CSV table of C-alpha atoms in Angstrom, one decimal:
chain,number,residue,atom,x,y,z
V,236,MET,CA,58.5,68.5,-5.1
V,237,ALA,CA,57.4,71.3,-7.5
V,238,GLY,CA,60.1,73.2,-9.4
V,239,GLY,CA,59.4,76.4,-7.4
V,240,ASP,CA,60.0,74.6,-4.1
V,241,VAL,CA,63.3,73.1,-5.4
V,242,TRP,CA,64.4,76.6,-6.4
V,243,THR,CA,63.4,78.0,-3.0
V,244,LYS,CA,65.3,75.3,-1.2
V,245,GLN,CA,68.3,75.8,-3.4
V,246,LEU,CA,68.3,79.6,-2.6
V,247,ASP,CA,67.8,78.9,1.1
V,248,GLN,CA,71.0,76.8,1.0
V,249,ILE,CA,72.9,79.7,-0.6
V,250,PHE,CA,71.5,82.4,1.7
V,251,TYR,CA,72.4,80.3,4.7
V,252,PRO,CA,75.7,78.6,3.8
V,253,GLN,CA,77.8,76.6,6.2
V,254,SER,CA,81.0,77.5,4.3
V,255,VAL,CA,82.2,80.3,2.0
V,256,ALA,CA,85.3,80.3,-0.2
V,257,ILE,CA,86.7,83.6,-1.5
V,258,VAL,CA,88.6,82.9,-4.7
V,259,GLY,CA,91.2,85.5,-5.5
V,260,LEU,CA,91.2,87.0,-2.1
V,261,PRO,CA,94.1,89.5,-1.9
V,262,ARG,CA,96.7,89.5,0.9
V,263,GLY,CA,96.8,93.3,1.2
V,264,LEU,CA,94.2,95.9,1.6
V,265,LYS,CA,92.8,95.9,-1.9
V,266,THR,CA,89.2,96.0,-3.2
V,267,GLY,CA,88.5,92.3,-2.9
V,268,LYS,CA,89.4,92.3,0.8
V,269,VAL,CA,86.0,93.9,1.6
V,270,PHE,CA,84.3,90.5,1.2
V,271,LEU,CA,86.4,88.9,3.9
V,272,MET,CA,86.1,92.0,6.1
V,273,ALA,CA,82.3,91.9,5.6
V,274,LEU,CA,82.1,88.2,6.7
V,275,LEU,CA,84.2,88.9,9.8
V,276,ASP,CA,82.3,92.0,10.6
V,277,GLN,CA,79.1,90.1,10.5
V,278,SER,CA,80.6,87.3,12.7
V,279,PHE,CA,79.9,84.7,10.0
V,280,SER,CA,79.8,81.5,12.0
V,281,GLY,CA,80.6,79.1,9.1
V,282,ALA,CA,84.0,78.1,7.6
V,283,ILE,CA,85.8,80.7,5.5
V,284,TYR,CA,88.3,79.5,3.0
V,285,PRO,CA,90.6,82.0,1.3
V,286,VAL,CA,91.8,80.8,-2.1
V,287,HIS,CA,95.1,82.3,-3.4
V,288,PRO,CA,97.7,80.8,-5.7
V,289,THR,CA,100.7,81.3,-3.4
V,290,ALA,CA,99.6,82.4,0.0
V,291,GLU,CA,99.5,79.9,2.9
V,292,GLU,CA,97.4,82.1,5.1
V,293,ILE,CA,95.6,85.4,4.8
V,294,ASP,CA,94.6,87.4,7.9
V,295,GLY,CA,95.1,84.3,10.1
V,296,LEU,CA,92.9,82.0,7.9
V,297,LYS,CA,94.5,79.0,6.2
V,298,ALA,CA,94.6,79.7,2.4
V,299,TYR,CA,94.2,77.1,-0.4
V,300,PRO,CA,95.7,77.3,-3.9
V,301,SER,CA,92.3,76.3,-5.5
V,302,ILE,CA,88.7,75.5,-4.7
V,303,SER,CA,89.4,71.8,-5.4
V,304,ALA,CA,92.2,71.8,-2.7
V,305,ILE,CA,89.8,72.7,0.0
V,306,PRO,CA,89.2,69.4,2.0
V,307,ASP,CA,85.6,70.1,3.0
V,308,ALA,CA,82.4,71.0,1.2
V,309,VAL,CA,81.9,74.6,0.0
V,310,ASP,CA,78.4,76.0,-0.1
V,311,LEU,CA,79.1,79.4,-1.5
V,312,ALA,CA,82.0,80.8,-3.6
V,313,ILE,CA,82.8,84.5,-4.0
V,314,ILE,CA,84.9,84.8,-7.1
V,315,LEU,CA,87.2,87.8,-7.5
V,316,VAL,CA,89.7,86.7,-10.2
V,317,PRO,CA,90.1,88.6,-13.5
V,318,HIS,CA,87.4,87.9,-16.0
V,319,GLU,CA,89.7,85.9,-18.4
V,320,HIS,CA,90.3,83.4,-15.5
V,321,ALA,CA,86.8,83.3,-14.1
V,322,LEU,CA,85.4,80.5,-16.4
V,323,PRO,CA,87.9,77.9,-15.2
V,324,VAL,CA,87.1,78.7,-11.6
V,325,ILE,CA,83.4,78.3,-12.4
V,326,TYR,CA,84.1,74.9,-13.9
V,327,GLU,CA,86.1,74.0,-10.7
V,328,CYS,CA,83.2,75.2,-8.5
V,329,VAL,CA,80.8,72.9,-10.4
V,330,GLU,CA,83.2,70.0,-10.0
V,331,LYS,CA,83.5,70.7,-6.3
V,332,GLY,CA,79.7,70.7,-5.8
V,333,VAL,CA,79.5,74.4,-4.8
V,334,LYS,CA,75.8,75.3,-4.5
V,335,GLY,CA,76.1,79.0,-5.5
V,336,ALA,CA,78.7,81.4,-6.7
V,337,VAL,CA,78.9,85.2,-6.6
V,338,LEU,CA,81.0,86.6,-9.5
V,339,PHE,CA,82.2,90.0,-8.5
V,340,THR,CA,84.4,90.2,-11.6
V,341,ALA,CA,83.3,92.6,-14.4
V,342,GLY,CA,84.3,92.8,-18.0
V,343,TYR,CA,81.4,91.0,-19.7
V,344,LYS,CA,78.4,92.2,-21.7
V,345,GLU,CA,78.5,95.6,-20.1
V,346,THR,CA,81.7,96.3,-22.1
V,347,GLY,CA,79.6,96.2,-25.3
V,348,THR,CA,82.1,93.9,-27.0
V,349,GLU,CA,81.4,90.6,-28.7
V,350,ALA,CA,84.1,88.9,-26.6
V,351,GLY,CA,82.4,90.1,-23.4
V,352,ARG,CA,78.9,88.9,-24.5
V,353,HIS,CA,80.4,85.5,-25.5
V,354,LEU,CA,82.1,85.0,-22.2
V,355,GLU,CA,79.0,85.9,-20.2
V,356,ALA,CA,76.9,83.5,-22.3
V,357,GLU,CA,79.3,80.8,-21.6
V,358,LEU,CA,79.1,81.5,-17.8
V,359,ALA,CA,75.3,81.3,-18.1
V,360,ARG,CA,75.4,78.0,-20.0
V,361,VAL,CA,77.7,76.3,-17.5
V,362,ALA,CA,75.5,77.5,-14.6
V,363,LYS,CA,72.3,76.3,-16.1
V,364,GLU,CA,73.6,73.0,-17.2
V,365,SER,CA,75.3,72.3,-13.9
V,366,GLY,CA,72.5,73.4,-11.5
V,367,MET,CA,74.9,75.6,-9.6
V,368,ARG,CA,73.4,79.1,-9.3
V,369,LEU,CA,75.5,82.0,-10.4
V,370,PHE,CA,75.0,85.6,-9.2
V,371,GLY,CA,76.4,88.3,-11.5
V,372,PRO,CA,78.8,88.8,-13.0
V,373,ASN,CA,79.6,92.3,-12.1
V,374,CYS,CA,77.8,92.1,-8.7
V,375,MET,CA,78.5,92.4,-5.0
V,376,GLY,CA,76.4,89.4,-4.1
V,377,LEU,CA,74.5,88.8,-0.9
V,378,TYR,CA,73.6,90.5,2.4
V,379,VAL,CA,71.8,88.2,4.8
V,380,PRO,CA,72.4,89.5,8.3
V,381,GLU,CA,70.6,86.5,9.8
V,382,SER,CA,73.2,84.1,8.4
V,383,GLY,CA,76.2,86.5,8.7
V,384,LEU,CA,76.6,87.1,4.9
V,385,SER,CA,77.4,90.6,3.8
V,386,PHE,CA,79.0,92.3,0.8
V,387,PHE,CA,80.5,95.1,2.8
V,388,PRO,CA,81.6,95.8,6.3
V,389,GLY,CA,79.7,98.2,8.5
V,390,LEU,CA,76.2,97.0,7.7
V,391,SER,CA,73.7,96.3,10.4
V,392,LYS,CA,73.8,92.8,12.0
V,393,LYS,CA,70.2,93.0,12.9
V,394,PRO,CA,67.8,91.1,10.5
V,395,GLY,CA,64.5,92.6,9.5
V,396,PRO,CA,61.5,92.4,7.2
V,397,VAL,CA,62.9,94.1,4.0
V,398,GLY,CA,64.0,92.0,1.0
V,399,PHE,CA,65.9,94.0,-1.6
V,400,ILE,CA,66.9,93.4,-5.2
V,401,SER,CA,69.5,95.6,-6.9
V,402,HIS,CA,71.3,95.8,-10.2
V,403,SER,CA,73.8,98.1,-8.5
V,404,GLY,CA,76.0,96.7,-5.7
V,405,SER,CA,77.2,100.1,-4.6
V,406,LEU,CA,73.6,101.4,-4.3
V,407,ALA,CA,72.7,98.3,-2.2
V,408,ASN,CA,75.7,99.0,-0.1
V,409,ILE,CA,74.9,102.7,0.4
V,410,LEU,CA,71.3,101.8,1.3
V,411,GLY,CA,72.6,99.2,3.8
V,412,ARG,CA,74.8,101.7,5.5
V,413,ILE,CA,72.1,104.2,6.1
V,414,ALA,CA,69.2,101.9,6.6
V,415,ALA,CA,69.4,101.2,10.3
V,416,ASP,CA,69.1,104.9,11.1
V,417,LYS,CA,65.9,104.9,9.3
V,418,GLY,CA,64.5,101.8,11.0
V,419,ILE,CA,65.0,99.7,7.8
V,420,TYR,CA,66.4,96.1,8.4
V,421,PHE,CA,66.9,93.4,5.9
V,422,SER,CA,65.9,89.8,5.5
V,423,LYS,CA,68.0,89.4,2.3
V,424,ALA,CA,69.5,91.9,-0.1
V,425,VAL,CA,70.8,90.7,-3.5
V,426,SER,CA,73.1,92.5,-5.8
V,427,LEU,CA,72.4,91.0,-9.3
V,428,GLY,CA,74.8,92.8,-11.6
V,429,ASN,CA,74.4,91.5,-15.2
V,430,GLU,CA,72.2,88.6,-13.9
V,431,CYS,CA,73.4,86.0,-16.5
V,432,ASP,CA,71.8,83.2,-14.4
V,433,VAL,CA,69.9,84.3,-11.3
V,434,THR,CA,67.5,87.1,-12.3
V,435,GLY,CA,65.4,89.7,-10.5
V,436,THR,CA,62.4,87.7,-11.4
V,437,ASP,CA,63.9,84.6,-9.6
V,438,ILE,CA,64.6,86.7,-6.4
V,439,LEU,CA,61.2,88.4,-6.6
V,440,ASN,CA,59.5,85.0,-6.7
V,441,TYR,CA,61.6,83.8,-3.7
V,442,LEU,CA,61.0,86.9,-1.6
V,443,ALA,CA,57.3,86.8,-2.3
V,444,LYS,CA,57.2,83.3,-0.5
V,445,ASP,CA,59.8,84.1,2.1
V,446,PRO,CA,58.1,84.2,5.5
V,447,LYS,CA,60.9,86.5,6.8
V,448,THR,CA,60.3,89.1,4.2
V,449,ALA,CA,57.3,91.5,4.6
V,450,VAL,CA,58.4,94.3,2.3
V,451,ILE,CA,60.2,94.0,-1.0
V,452,GLY,CA,62.3,96.8,-2.5
V,453,GLY,CA,64.2,97.0,-5.7
V,454,TYR,CA,66.5,99.1,-7.9
V,455,LEU,CA,66.1,97.9,-11.5
V,456,GLU,CA,68.1,98.9,-14.6
V,457,SER,CA,66.5,96.3,-16.9
V,458,ILE,CA,63.9,93.5,-17.0
V,459,GLY,CA,65.1,90.5,-19.0
V,460,ASP,CA,61.9,88.4,-19.0
V,461,GLY,CA,59.0,90.8,-19.3
V,462,PRO,CA,56.0,88.4,-19.0
V,463,GLY,CA,57.7,86.3,-16.3
V,464,PHE,CA,58.6,89.4,-14.3
V,465,LEU,CA,55.0,90.8,-14.6
V,466,ASN,CA,53.5,87.6,-13.4
V,467,ALA,CA,56.0,87.5,-10.4
V,468,LEU,CA,55.3,91.1,-9.6
V,469,LYS,CA,51.5,90.6,-9.7
V,470,ALA,CA,51.8,87.6,-7.4
V,471,ALA,CA,54.2,89.3,-5.0
V,472,SER,CA,52.2,92.5,-4.8
V,473,LEU,CA,49.1,90.6,-3.6
V,474,LYS,CA,51.1,89.3,-0.7
V,475,LYS,CA,53.3,92.2,0.3
V,476,PRO,CA,54.3,95.6,-1.0
V,477,VAL,CA,56.9,95.7,-3.8
V,478,ILE,CA,58.6,99.1,-4.0
V,479,LEU,CA,60.5,99.6,-7.3
V,480,TRP,CA,62.9,102.3,-8.5
V,481,LYS,CA,63.2,101.6,-12.3
V,482,VAL,CA,65.8,103.6,-14.2
V,483,GLY,CA,66.7,103.5,-17.9
V,484,LEU,CA,63.4,105.0,-18.9
V,485,ASN,CA,64.9,107.8,-21.0
V,486,PRO,CA,67.8,107.9,-23.5
V,487,GLU,CA,70.2,109.4,-20.9
V,488,GLY,CA,69.4,106.9,-18.2
V,489,GLN,CA,69.4,104.0,-20.7
V,490,LYS,CA,72.8,104.8,-22.0
V,491,ALA,CA,74.2,104.9,-18.4
V,492,ALA,CA,72.5,101.6,-17.4
V,493,ASN,CA,73.8,99.9,-20.6
V,494,SER,CA,77.4,100.7,-19.7
V,495,HIS,CA,76.8,99.8,-16.0
V,496,THR,CA,75.2,96.3,-16.3
V,497,GLY,CA,74.6,95.9,-20.0
V,498,ALA,CA,70.9,96.7,-19.5
V,499,MET,CA,68.5,96.6,-22.4
V,500,ALA,CA,66.1,99.5,-23.3
V,501,SER,CA,62.9,100.0,-21.4
V,502,ARG,CA,60.0,102.2,-22.6
V,503,ARG,CA,58.4,104.4,-20.0
V,504,ARG,CA,54.9,103.7,-21.1
V,505,ILE,CA,55.5,100.0,-20.8
V,506,TRP,CA,56.9,100.4,-17.4
V,507,GLN,CA,53.9,102.5,-16.3
V,508,ALA,CA,51.6,99.8,-17.6
V,509,VAL,CA,53.5,97.1,-15.6
V,510,VAL,CA,53.1,99.2,-12.5
V,511,SER,CA,49.4,99.8,-13.2
V,512,GLN,CA,48.6,96.1,-13.8
V,513,SER,CA,50.7,94.7,-10.9
V,514,GLY,CA,50.0,96.9,-7.9
V,515,ALA,CA,53.7,97.7,-7.5
V,516,VAL,CA,54.7,100.9,-5.7
V,517,PRO,CA,56.9,103.0,-8.1
V,518,VAL,CA,59.4,105.5,-6.7
V,519,LYS,CA,61.7,107.9,-8.4
V,520,GLY,CA,65.1,108.5,-6.8
V,521,PHE,CA,67.1,107.2,-3.8
V,522,ASP,CA,65.4,109.5,-1.3
V,523,TRP,CA,61.9,108.3,-2.3
V,524,LEU,CA,63.1,104.7,-2.2
V,525,THR,CA,64.4,105.0,1.3
V,526,ASP,CA,61.3,107.0,2.4
V,527,ALA,CA,59.1,104.2,1.0
V,528,LEU,CA,61.1,101.4,2.6
V,529,MET,CA,61.0,103.2,5.9
V,530,SER,CA,57.3,104.0,5.7
V,531,PHE,CA,56.2,100.5,4.6
V,532,SER,CA,58.4,99.0,7.4
V,533,LEU,CA,57.2,101.2,10.2
V,534,LEU,CA,53.6,102.3,9.5
V,535,PRO,CA,50.8,100.0,10.6
V,536,ASP,CA,48.0,98.5,8.6
V,537,GLY,CA,44.7,100.3,8.3
V,538,LEU,CA,45.9,103.8,7.7
V,539,GLY,CA,43.2,106.5,7.5
V,540,ASP,CA,43.1,109.7,5.6
V,541,ARG,CA,42.4,112.2,8.4
V,542,ILE,CA,45.7,114.0,9.2
V,543,ALA,CA,46.4,116.4,12.0
V,544,ILE,CA,49.4,118.8,11.5
V,545,LEU,CA,51.3,120.1,14.5
V,546,SER,CA,53.9,122.7,13.7
V,547,GLY,CA,55.9,125.6,15.1
V,548,PRO,CA,57.0,127.1,11.7
V,549,GLY,CA,53.8,128.6,10.2
V,550,GLY,CA,54.9,128.3,6.6
V,551,MET,CA,55.8,124.7,6.9
V,552,ALA,CA,52.4,124.0,8.4
V,553,VAL,CA,50.7,125.5,5.4
V,554,GLY,CA,53.0,123.5,3.1
V,555,ALA,CA,52.0,120.3,4.9
V,556,ALA,CA,48.3,121.2,4.6
V,557,GLU,CA,48.9,121.7,0.8
V,558,ALA,CA,50.6,118.4,0.6
V,559,CYS,CA,47.7,116.7,2.3
V,560,GLY,CA,45.4,117.9,-0.5
V,561,ASP,CA,47.9,117.0,-3.2
V,562,GLU,CA,48.1,113.4,-1.9
V,563,GLY,CA,44.4,112.8,-1.5
V,564,LEU,CA,44.4,113.1,2.3
V,565,LYS,CA,42.2,115.3,4.5
V,566,LEU,CA,42.9,117.7,7.3
V,567,ALA,CA,41.2,116.1,10.4
V,568,GLU,CA,38.3,118.0,12.0
V,569,LEU,CA,39.4,118.4,15.5
V,570,SER,CA,36.9,117.8,18.3
V,571,ALA,CA,35.7,120.5,20.6
V,572,ASP,CA,37.4,118.7,23.5
V,573,THR,CA,40.7,118.7,21.6
V,574,ARG,CA,40.4,122.5,20.9
V,575,THR,CA,39.6,123.1,24.6
V,576,LYS,CA,42.7,121.2,25.6
V,577,LEU,CA,44.9,123.1,23.2
V,578,SER,CA,43.6,126.4,24.4
V,579,GLU,CA,44.8,125.7,27.9
V,580,PHE,CA,48.5,125.8,26.9
V,581,VAL,CA,48.9,127.2,23.4
V,582,PRO,CA,49.7,130.9,23.5
V,583,GLN,CA,46.9,133.1,22.1
V,584,THR,CA,49.0,135.3,19.8
V,585,GLY,CA,50.8,134.2,16.6
V,586,THR,CA,49.3,130.7,16.8
V,587,SER,CA,46.3,128.7,15.6
V,588,LEU,CA,44.1,126.0,17.2
V,589,ALA,CA,42.6,125.0,13.9
V,590,ASN,CA,44.2,122.2,11.9
V,591,PRO,CA,47.1,122.8,11.2
V,592,VAL,CA,47.8,123.5,14.8
V,593,ASP,CA,50.4,126.3,14.8
V,594,VAL,CA,52.0,126.4,18.2
V,595,GLY,CA,54.3,129.3,17.3
V,596,LEU,CA,58.0,130.1,18.0
V,597,GLY,CA,57.5,130.0,21.7
V,598,ALA,CA,57.1,126.2,21.6
V,599,SER,CA,60.8,125.9,20.7
V,600,PHE,CA,61.6,127.4,24.1
V,601,ASP,CA,58.8,125.7,26.0
V,602,ILE,CA,58.9,122.2,24.5
V,603,ASP,CA,56.0,121.0,26.7
V,604,ILE,CA,53.7,122.9,24.3
V,605,TYR,CA,54.7,120.5,21.5
V,606,ILE,CA,54.3,117.5,23.7
V,607,LYS,CA,50.9,118.4,25.2
V,608,ALA,CA,49.6,119.3,21.7
V,609,ALA,CA,50.9,116.0,20.3
V,610,ARG,CA,49.1,114.1,23.0
V,611,ALA,CA,45.8,116.0,22.5
V,612,LEU,CA,45.9,115.4,18.7
V,613,ALA,CA,46.8,111.7,19.1
V,614,ASP,CA,43.9,111.3,21.6
V,615,ASP,CA,41.4,112.8,19.2
V,616,PRO,CA,39.2,110.0,17.7
V,617,GLY,CA,38.9,112.0,14.5
V,618,VAL,CA,42.6,111.9,13.8
V,619,ASP,CA,44.2,109.0,12.0
V,620,ALA,CA,47.8,110.3,12.0
V,621,VAL,CA,49.8,113.2,13.3
V,622,VAL,CA,52.4,115.1,11.3
V,623,SER,CA,54.8,116.9,13.7
V,624,ILE,CA,57.1,119.6,12.5
V,625,GLY,CA,59.0,120.8,15.5
V,626,ALA,CA,62.3,121.2,17.4
V,627,GLY,CA,63.6,122.8,20.5
V,628,LEU,CA,66.4,125.4,20.6
V,629,SER,CA,68.9,123.2,22.4
V,630,ARG,CA,70.0,119.6,22.4
V,631,GLU,CA,68.4,119.0,25.8
V,632,LEU,CA,65.0,120.3,24.6
V,633,ASN,CA,65.3,118.1,21.5
V,634,GLU,CA,66.1,115.0,23.6
V,635,THR,CA,63.0,115.7,25.8
V,636,TYR,CA,60.9,116.3,22.6
V,637,THR,CA,62.1,113.0,21.1
V,638,ASN,CA,61.5,110.9,24.2
V,639,SER,CA,58.2,112.5,25.0
V,640,ILE,CA,56.7,112.1,21.5
V,641,ILE,CA,57.8,108.4,21.5
V,642,ARG,CA,56.0,108.0,24.8
V,643,VAL,CA,52.8,109.6,23.3
V,644,TYR,CA,53.1,107.3,20.3
V,645,ARG,CA,53.4,104.2,22.6
V,646,ASP,CA,50.6,105.4,24.9
V,647,THR,CA,48.1,106.2,22.1
V,648,GLY,CA,49.0,103.9,19.2
V,649,CYS,CA,48.4,106.9,16.8
V,650,PRO,CA,50.9,106.9,13.9
V,651,PHE,CA,53.2,109.9,13.9
V,652,LEU,CA,55.2,111.3,11.0
V,653,MET,CA,58.1,113.4,12.2
V,654,VAL,CA,59.5,116.1,9.9
V,655,ASN,CA,63.0,117.5,10.2
V,656,ILE,CA,63.8,121.1,10.9
V,657,PRO,CA,67.4,121.9,9.9
V,658,GLY,CA,69.7,121.6,13.0
V,659,PHE,CA,67.8,118.7,14.6
V,660,GLU,CA,70.2,116.1,15.8
V,661,LYS,CA,70.6,113.0,13.6
V,662,GLU,CA,70.8,110.7,16.7
V,663,PHE,CA,67.3,111.8,17.7
V,664,ALA,CA,66.0,111.3,14.2
V,665,ALA,CA,67.4,107.8,14.3
V,666,ALA,CA,65.8,107.3,17.8
V,667,PHE,CA,62.4,108.1,16.3
V,668,CYS,CA,62.8,105.4,13.6
V,669,GLN,CA,64.2,102.9,16.1
V,670,ALA,CA,61.0,103.4,18.1
V,671,GLY,CA,58.8,102.8,15.0
V,672,ILE,CA,58.1,106.4,14.1
V,673,PRO,CA,59.3,107.4,10.5
V,674,PHE,CA,61.3,110.6,10.3
V,675,TYR,CA,61.3,112.6,7.0
V,676,GLU,CA,63.3,115.5,5.6
V,677,THR,CA,60.2,117.4,4.5
V,678,ALA,CA,56.4,117.4,5.1
V,679,GLU,CA,55.8,116.8,1.4
V,680,ARG,CA,57.9,113.6,1.5
V,681,ALA,CA,56.2,112.5,4.7
V,682,LEU,CA,52.7,112.9,3.3
V,683,GLY,CA,53.6,111.5,-0.1
V,684,SER,CA,55.1,108.4,1.4
V,685,TYR,CA,52.2,108.0,3.9
V,686,ALA,CA,49.8,108.3,1.0
V,687,GLN,CA,51.7,105.6,-0.9
V,688,VAL,CA,51.4,103.2,1.9
V,689,ARG,CA,47.7,103.9,2.4
V,690,LYS,CA,47.0,103.6,-1.4
V,691,TYR,CA,48.7,100.2,-1.4
V,692,GLN,CA,46.8,99.0,1.6
V,693,LEU,CA,43.5,100.0,0.0
V,694,TRP,CA,44.5,98.3,-3.3
V,695,ARG,CA,45.5,95.1,-1.6
V,696,TYR,CA,42.3,95.1,0.5
V,697,SER,CA,40.1,95.6,-2.5
V,698,ARG,CA,41.9,92.8,-4.4
V,699,THR,CA,41.6,90.4,-1.4
V,700,PHE,CA,38.0,91.3,-0.8
V,701,ARG,CA,37.2,90.7,-4.5
V,702,HIS,CA,39.0,87.4,-4.4
V,703,CYS,CA,37.1,86.3,-1.2
V,704,HIS,CA,33.8,87.5,-2.6
V,705,SER,CA,34.3,85.6,-5.9
V,706,GLU,CA,35.0,82.4,-4.0
V,707,GLU,CA,31.7,82.7,-2.0
V,708,ARG,CA,29.7,82.8,-5.2
């Protein structure tokens, strides 16, 4: 078996454990309790072993004084003990035959001290020599809804196509908490922390091959093995989109990243070259990251550049048209048939039947105007996608608007990009995403994210075509 296959099998066993020990689990409601709460919240079906020096049971589960005292095999250990006690626990895990360990404990190289660096190096040495894989230190660990693993309670139990790599556990947690409302569901999410053993490159290689992952996202503070990471990124990007938010590209961000996970310096121009060579999708900021994960999850293959804009607010329609041009997209030429259909119900004053189609303020009272216009635009063979900026003036009208646009989308198959108007109910925004229609805060973000997906699709198609063509020669 090739080394990569061995590594994949090893990670599979860690991502789908039959048993989990939580070492240093507190009896009361303290920080470490979230790991037990998370497993229970996900209805983890395997055995859970609390490890505590004196407790006989915690929250109804029998507790053990040490890893070695557990009578059965342990696949995954989550270690919460203070950093000065962590190394003996790691040795004990190795002796027990634990396949993987998550070290939540901080206090290593991110402290900037020689003692911290030495302790972390020792952790890495033990892990590499033993073959037990170590996540962290200073990390939250694993979220795999399919197996019931989670690093925080309240995350979706529904698995999905997004694999995520993060140097920040809290960011991964926050993303996990809002993701379902945006139609984003995870295959695996990994909080790496200081990555003394398991690295972002390792997980990228795994996710690239993982048949349950169709989209890869990441928040990166550093890259330890530049050439190895670039090779992994190139290979992964040819198979599936890799969306990366890289921080630490200026002195301010670098200083913060160094104290967070001990991240090393990265030069902006080098990162730009990595993106350019690899086909990765760069994003800047949490909002753009979530927009991209949502767009790549929900939008179909084969996106075109002919956009129809449907709006009640005139200024927002003009802004959307401007964004089309900025993102290299076109305003679709509407057919004569579509214009005729629109003229039958769009009021004549204060509106426009050209693209953008401005249905005016009256559409917020008569929501059927929005719905009929959306269907007319989606039916137009010259339209590749519809941007809809609209809302009714009551909750009932917004519910009708939401259900009707979803019906149009399902009937026509035309991609829709929904844009928020302040006051629109969050539950209906989530309903759009659950139905496969991305919902954005602004038209600029909608069109920017759509253009990113289309650009990646074209890049990947060109690379695949070039590869096939070269093989035919």
